[in-house]
Coordinates of C-alpha atoms and ligand atoms in Angstrom, one line a residue:
M1 CA 0.0 0.0 0.0
R2 CA 1.3 3.5 -0.8
A3 CA 2.2 5.5 2.3
M4 CA 0.2 8.6 2.9
F5 CA 2.5 11.5 3.7
S6 CA 1.2 14.7 5.4
K7 CA 1.8 17.7 3.2
I8 CA 3.3 21.0 3.9
L9 CA 3.6 24.0 1.6
M10 CA 6.9 25.9 1.8
A11 CA 5.9 29.4 0.9
T12 CA 9.0 30.3 -1.0
H13 CA 10.2 31.1 -4.5
N14 CA 13.8 30.9 -3.4
R15 CA 15.3 27.6 -4.6
G16 CA 18.3 27.9 -2.2
K17 CA 16.0 28.1 0.8
A18 CA 13.7 25.4 -0.5
T19 CA 16.7 23.0 -1.0
E20 CA 18.0 23.7 2.5
L21 CA 14.5 23.3 4.1
K22 CA 13.8 20.1 2.2
N23 CA 17.2 18.6 3.3
L24 CA 16.4 19.5 6.9
L25 CA 13.1 17.8 6.8
E26 CA 14.0 14.7 4.7
E27 CA 13.9 12.3 7.6
L28 CA 10.3 13.2 8.3
P29 CA 7.4 11.5 6.4
I30 CA 6.2 14.8 5.1
R31 CA 5.6 15.6 1.5
I32 CA 6.9 19.1 0.8
L33 CA 5.4 21.3 -1.9
T34 CA 6.8 24.7 -2.8
L35 CA 5.3 27.7 -4.7
E36 CA 6.7 26.1 -7.9
D37 CA 3.9 23.6 -7.5
Y38 CA 1.5 26.6 -7.9
P39 CA 2.8 28.3 -11.1
D40 CA -0.2 30.5 -11.4
K41 CA 0.3 32.3 -8.1
P42 CA 1.8 35.7 -8.6
I43 CA 4.7 36.8 -6.5
V44 CA 3.3 39.0 -3.7
E45 CA 5.3 42.0 -2.6
E46 CA 6.6 41.8 1.0
K47 CA 5.2 44.7 2.8
G48 CA 6.5 44.2 6.4
T49 CA 9.2 46.1 8.1
S50 CA 10.4 43.0 10.2
F51 CA 11.3 39.4 9.4
L52 CA 8.4 38.3 11.6
E53 CA 5.8 40.4 9.7
N54 CA 7.0 39.2 6.4
A55 CA 7.2 35.5 7.4
L56 CA 3.6 35.7 8.8
Q57 CA 2.4 37.5 5.6
K58 CA 3.9 34.8 3.3
A59 CA 2.7 31.8 5.4
K60 CA -0.8 33.3 5.7
E61 CA -1.2 33.9 2.0
A62 CA 0.0 30.4 1.3
V63 CA -2.4 28.7 3.7
E64 CA -5.3 30.8 2.3
F65 CA -4.8 29.7 -1.3
S66 CA -3.7 26.2 -0.7
G67 CA -5.6 25.0 2.4
L68 CA -2.4 23.3 3.5
I69 CA -0.2 23.8 6.5
S70 CA 2.2 26.4 5.3
L71 CA 5.7 27.3 6.3
A72 CA 7.5 30.5 5.4
D73 CA 11.0 31.8 6.1
D74 CA 11.8 35.5 6.0
S75 CA 15.5 36.0 6.4
G76 CA 18.3 38.4 5.8
L77 CA 21.7 39.7 6.7
E78 CA 22.3 42.3 9.4
V79 CA 25.7 44.1 9.2
D80 CA 26.7 45.9 12.4
A81 CA 28.8 48.6 10.7
L82 CA 25.8 49.5 8.5
G83 CA 23.4 49.8 11.4
G84 CA 21.8 46.4 10.7
Q85 CA 21.4 46.9 6.9
P86 CA 20.4 45.3 4.6
G87 CA 18.1 43.5 7.0
V88 CA 14.6 42.9 5.7
Y89 CA 15.7 44.4 2.4
S90 CA 18.5 41.9 1.9
A91 CA 17.0 40.3 -1.3
R92 CA 16.4 43.8 -2.8
F93 CA 19.5 45.5 -1.5
A94 CA 20.8 46.4 -5.0
G95 CA 17.3 46.8 -6.5
E96 CA 14.8 44.5 -8.2
P97 CA 14.8 41.8 -9.4
C98 CA 17.0 40.2 -6.8
D99 CA 20.5 39.7 -8.1
Y100 CA 23.0 38.0 -5.7
Q101 CA 26.1 39.2 -7.5
K102 CA 25.0 42.9 -7.4
N103 CA 23.9 42.6 -3.8
N104 CA 27.4 41.2 -2.8
L105 CA 29.2 43.9 -4.8
K106 CA 27.1 46.7 -3.2
L107 CA 27.8 45.3 0.2
L108 CA 31.6 45.2 -0.5
R109 CA 31.3 48.9 -1.7
F110 CA 29.5 50.0 1.5
L111 CA 32.1 48.2 3.7
Q112 CA 35.2 49.5 1.7
G113 CA 38.0 50.6 4.1
I114 CA 36.3 49.0 7.2
P115 CA 38.7 46.6 8.8
L116 CA 37.7 42.9 9.4
P117 CA 37.2 43.2 13.2
Q118 CA 34.5 45.8 12.5
R119 CA 32.8 43.7 9.8
T120 CA 30.7 41.6 12.1
A121 CA 27.3 40.5 10.9
R122 CA 24.6 37.9 11.4
F123 CA 22.1 36.0 9.3
V124 CA 18.6 36.0 10.8
S125 CA 15.7 33.7 9.9
V126 CA 12.2 33.9 11.1
I127 CA 10.0 30.9 10.3
A128 CA 6.3 31.0 10.5
L129 CA 4.1 27.9 10.3
I130 CA 0.3 28.4 10.0
T131 CA -2.4 25.7 9.9
P132 CA -5.6 25.9 8.0
E133 CA -7.4 26.2 11.4
G134 CA -5.4 29.4 12.0
Q135 CA -2.9 28.1 14.6
V136 CA 0.3 30.2 14.3
Y137 CA 3.8 29.2 15.3
T138 CA 7.0 31.3 14.8
A139 CA 10.6 30.8 15.6
E140 CA 13.8 32.7 15.1
G141 CA 17.4 31.6 14.4
R142 CA 20.6 33.5 14.1
C143 CA 24.1 32.8 12.9
E144 CA 27.0 35.1 13.6
G145 CA 29.9 35.8 11.3
V146 CA 32.1 38.4 9.6
I147 CA 31.9 39.9 6.1
L148 CA 35.0 39.2 4.1
E149 CA 36.7 41.6 1.7
E150 CA 36.3 39.2 -1.3
L151 CA 34.0 36.4 -2.4
R152 CA 34.9 32.8 -1.5
G153 CA 33.2 29.6 -2.4
T154 CA 30.4 28.6 -4.8
G155 CA 27.9 26.8 -2.5
G156 CA 24.7 28.1 -0.9
F157 CA 23.1 31.3 -2.3
G158 CA 22.8 35.1 -1.6
Y159 CA 25.5 36.5 0.7
D160 CA 27.1 33.1 1.5
P161 CA 30.4 33.8 -0.4
L162 CA 31.0 36.9 1.8
F163 CA 29.8 35.4 5.1
Y164 CA 32.8 34.0 7.0
L165 CA 32.4 31.7 10.0
P166 CA 35.4 32.0 12.2
S167 CA 34.9 28.7 13.9
W168 CA 34.9 26.8 10.6
G169 CA 37.6 29.0 8.9
K170 CA 35.3 29.0 5.9
T171 CA 32.6 31.1 4.3
M172 CA 29.1 29.8 4.2
A173 CA 29.6 29.2 0.4
E174 CA 32.5 26.9 1.2
L175 CA 30.3 24.6 3.3
T176 CA 28.5 21.6 2.0
L177 CA 24.7 21.7 2.2
E178 CA 24.8 19.4 5.2
E179 CA 27.4 21.5 6.9
K180 CA 25.4 24.7 6.3
N181 CA 22.4 23.0 7.7
M182 CA 24.3 22.3 10.9
V183 CA 25.0 25.9 11.7
S184 CA 22.7 28.2 9.7
H185 CA 20.1 30.6 11.1
R186 CA 17.4 28.7 9.1
C187 CA 18.3 25.4 10.7
K188 CA 18.3 26.9 14.2
A189 CA 14.8 28.4 13.6
L190 CA 13.5 25.2 12.2
R191 CA 14.9 23.1 15.1
K192 CA 12.7 25.2 17.5
I193 CA 9.6 24.0 15.7
A194 CA 10.8 20.4 15.3
P195 CA 8.3 18.9 17.7
L196 CA 5.4 20.4 15.6
L197 CA 6.9 19.0 12.4
Q198 CA 7.2 15.6 14.0
R199 CA 3.6 15.7 15.0
I200 CA 2.6 16.6 11.4
G201 CA 4.8 13.7 10.2
K202 CA 3.1 11.2 12.5
R203 CA -0.4 11.7 11.1
R204 CA -1.6 8.5 9.7
D205 CA -4.2 9.9 7.3
G206 CA -1.8 12.2 5.5
S207 CA -4.1 15.1 6.4
S208 CA -2.8 18.7 6.5
A209 CA -5.8 19.9 8.6
G210 CA -6.7 19.6 12.2
R211 CA -5.2 20.8 15.5
L212 CA -1.5 20.1 16.0
Ligands
ITT301 P1 11.0 34.1 -0.6 O1 10.4 35.4 0.0 O2 10.2 33.6 -1.8 O3 11.1 33.0 0.4 P2 13.4 35.7 -1.0 O4 14.8 35.4 -1.5 O5 12.7 36.9 -1.5 O6 12.5 34.4 -1.2 P3 13.6 36.9 1.7 O7 12.6 38.0 1.3 O8 13.4 36.2 3.0 O9 13.4 35.7 0.6 O10 15.0 37.4 1.5 C1 16.1 36.7 1.9 C2 17.4 37.3 1.3 O11 18.3 37.3 2.4 C3 18.0 36.4 0.3 O12 17.6 36.8 -1.0 C4 19.5 36.6 0.5 O13 19.9 37.7 -0.1 C5 19.6 36.8 2.0 N1 19.7 35.5 2.7 C6 18.8 34.9 3.6 N2 19.3 33.7 4.0 C7 20.5 33.5 3.4 C8 21.4 32.5 3.4 O14 21.2 31.4 4.1 N3 22.6 32.7 2.7 C9 22.8 33.8 2.0 N4 21.9 34.8 1.9 C10 20.8 34.7 2.6

């Protein structure tokens, strides 16, 4: 008999995020859909001024159109020397559409002349999970690092080639997917809601509805 897996919709258009989240959840008997499974859905503008607001907005919209438990990540890079910029505007730092190379070059320009000890930064991820019944769960994860003066590595996405992890002696883009998923802001946020995800995975009927 074919196993019935519970379904979750990952409310993201970002393939890098989707790959990481799927890898983190691969042990659980949960079928993961993404917005690529809903090609007719237009990309909605993020209106919030915090990671939390944006994560809630994305998860809420997804649950409304899909009727599935929906999970959204809103994340970004906070650079201390720039007063926390680019923050919630990380994806659009160098304008729209999002261009990782342009974002990284703009960041290097803004930090020109600032010595390494003052280039501290962190990635922040806020994850929101909302059920069709309207139960809302949120969690935040952070990962501290330093912005290098040149790009290193080809893995990951976004600002990963500039984000140096002193304890690894590597940038995020020099880590494997599994290594990034041991230390990242996203994995730390997701771990905080792991018990909920396990409960979803244990549902025998594969249903995405009902109280968690
Ligand atoms: P969705 O809203 O569809 O999920 P998005 O890329 O627009 O995709 P965000 O609004 O949350 O997502 O913006 C996240 C940006 O922050 C992303 O484009 C990167 O520039 C940066 N970012 C977040 N997590 C990152 C990571 O793990 N590594 C590198 N950059 C990251």
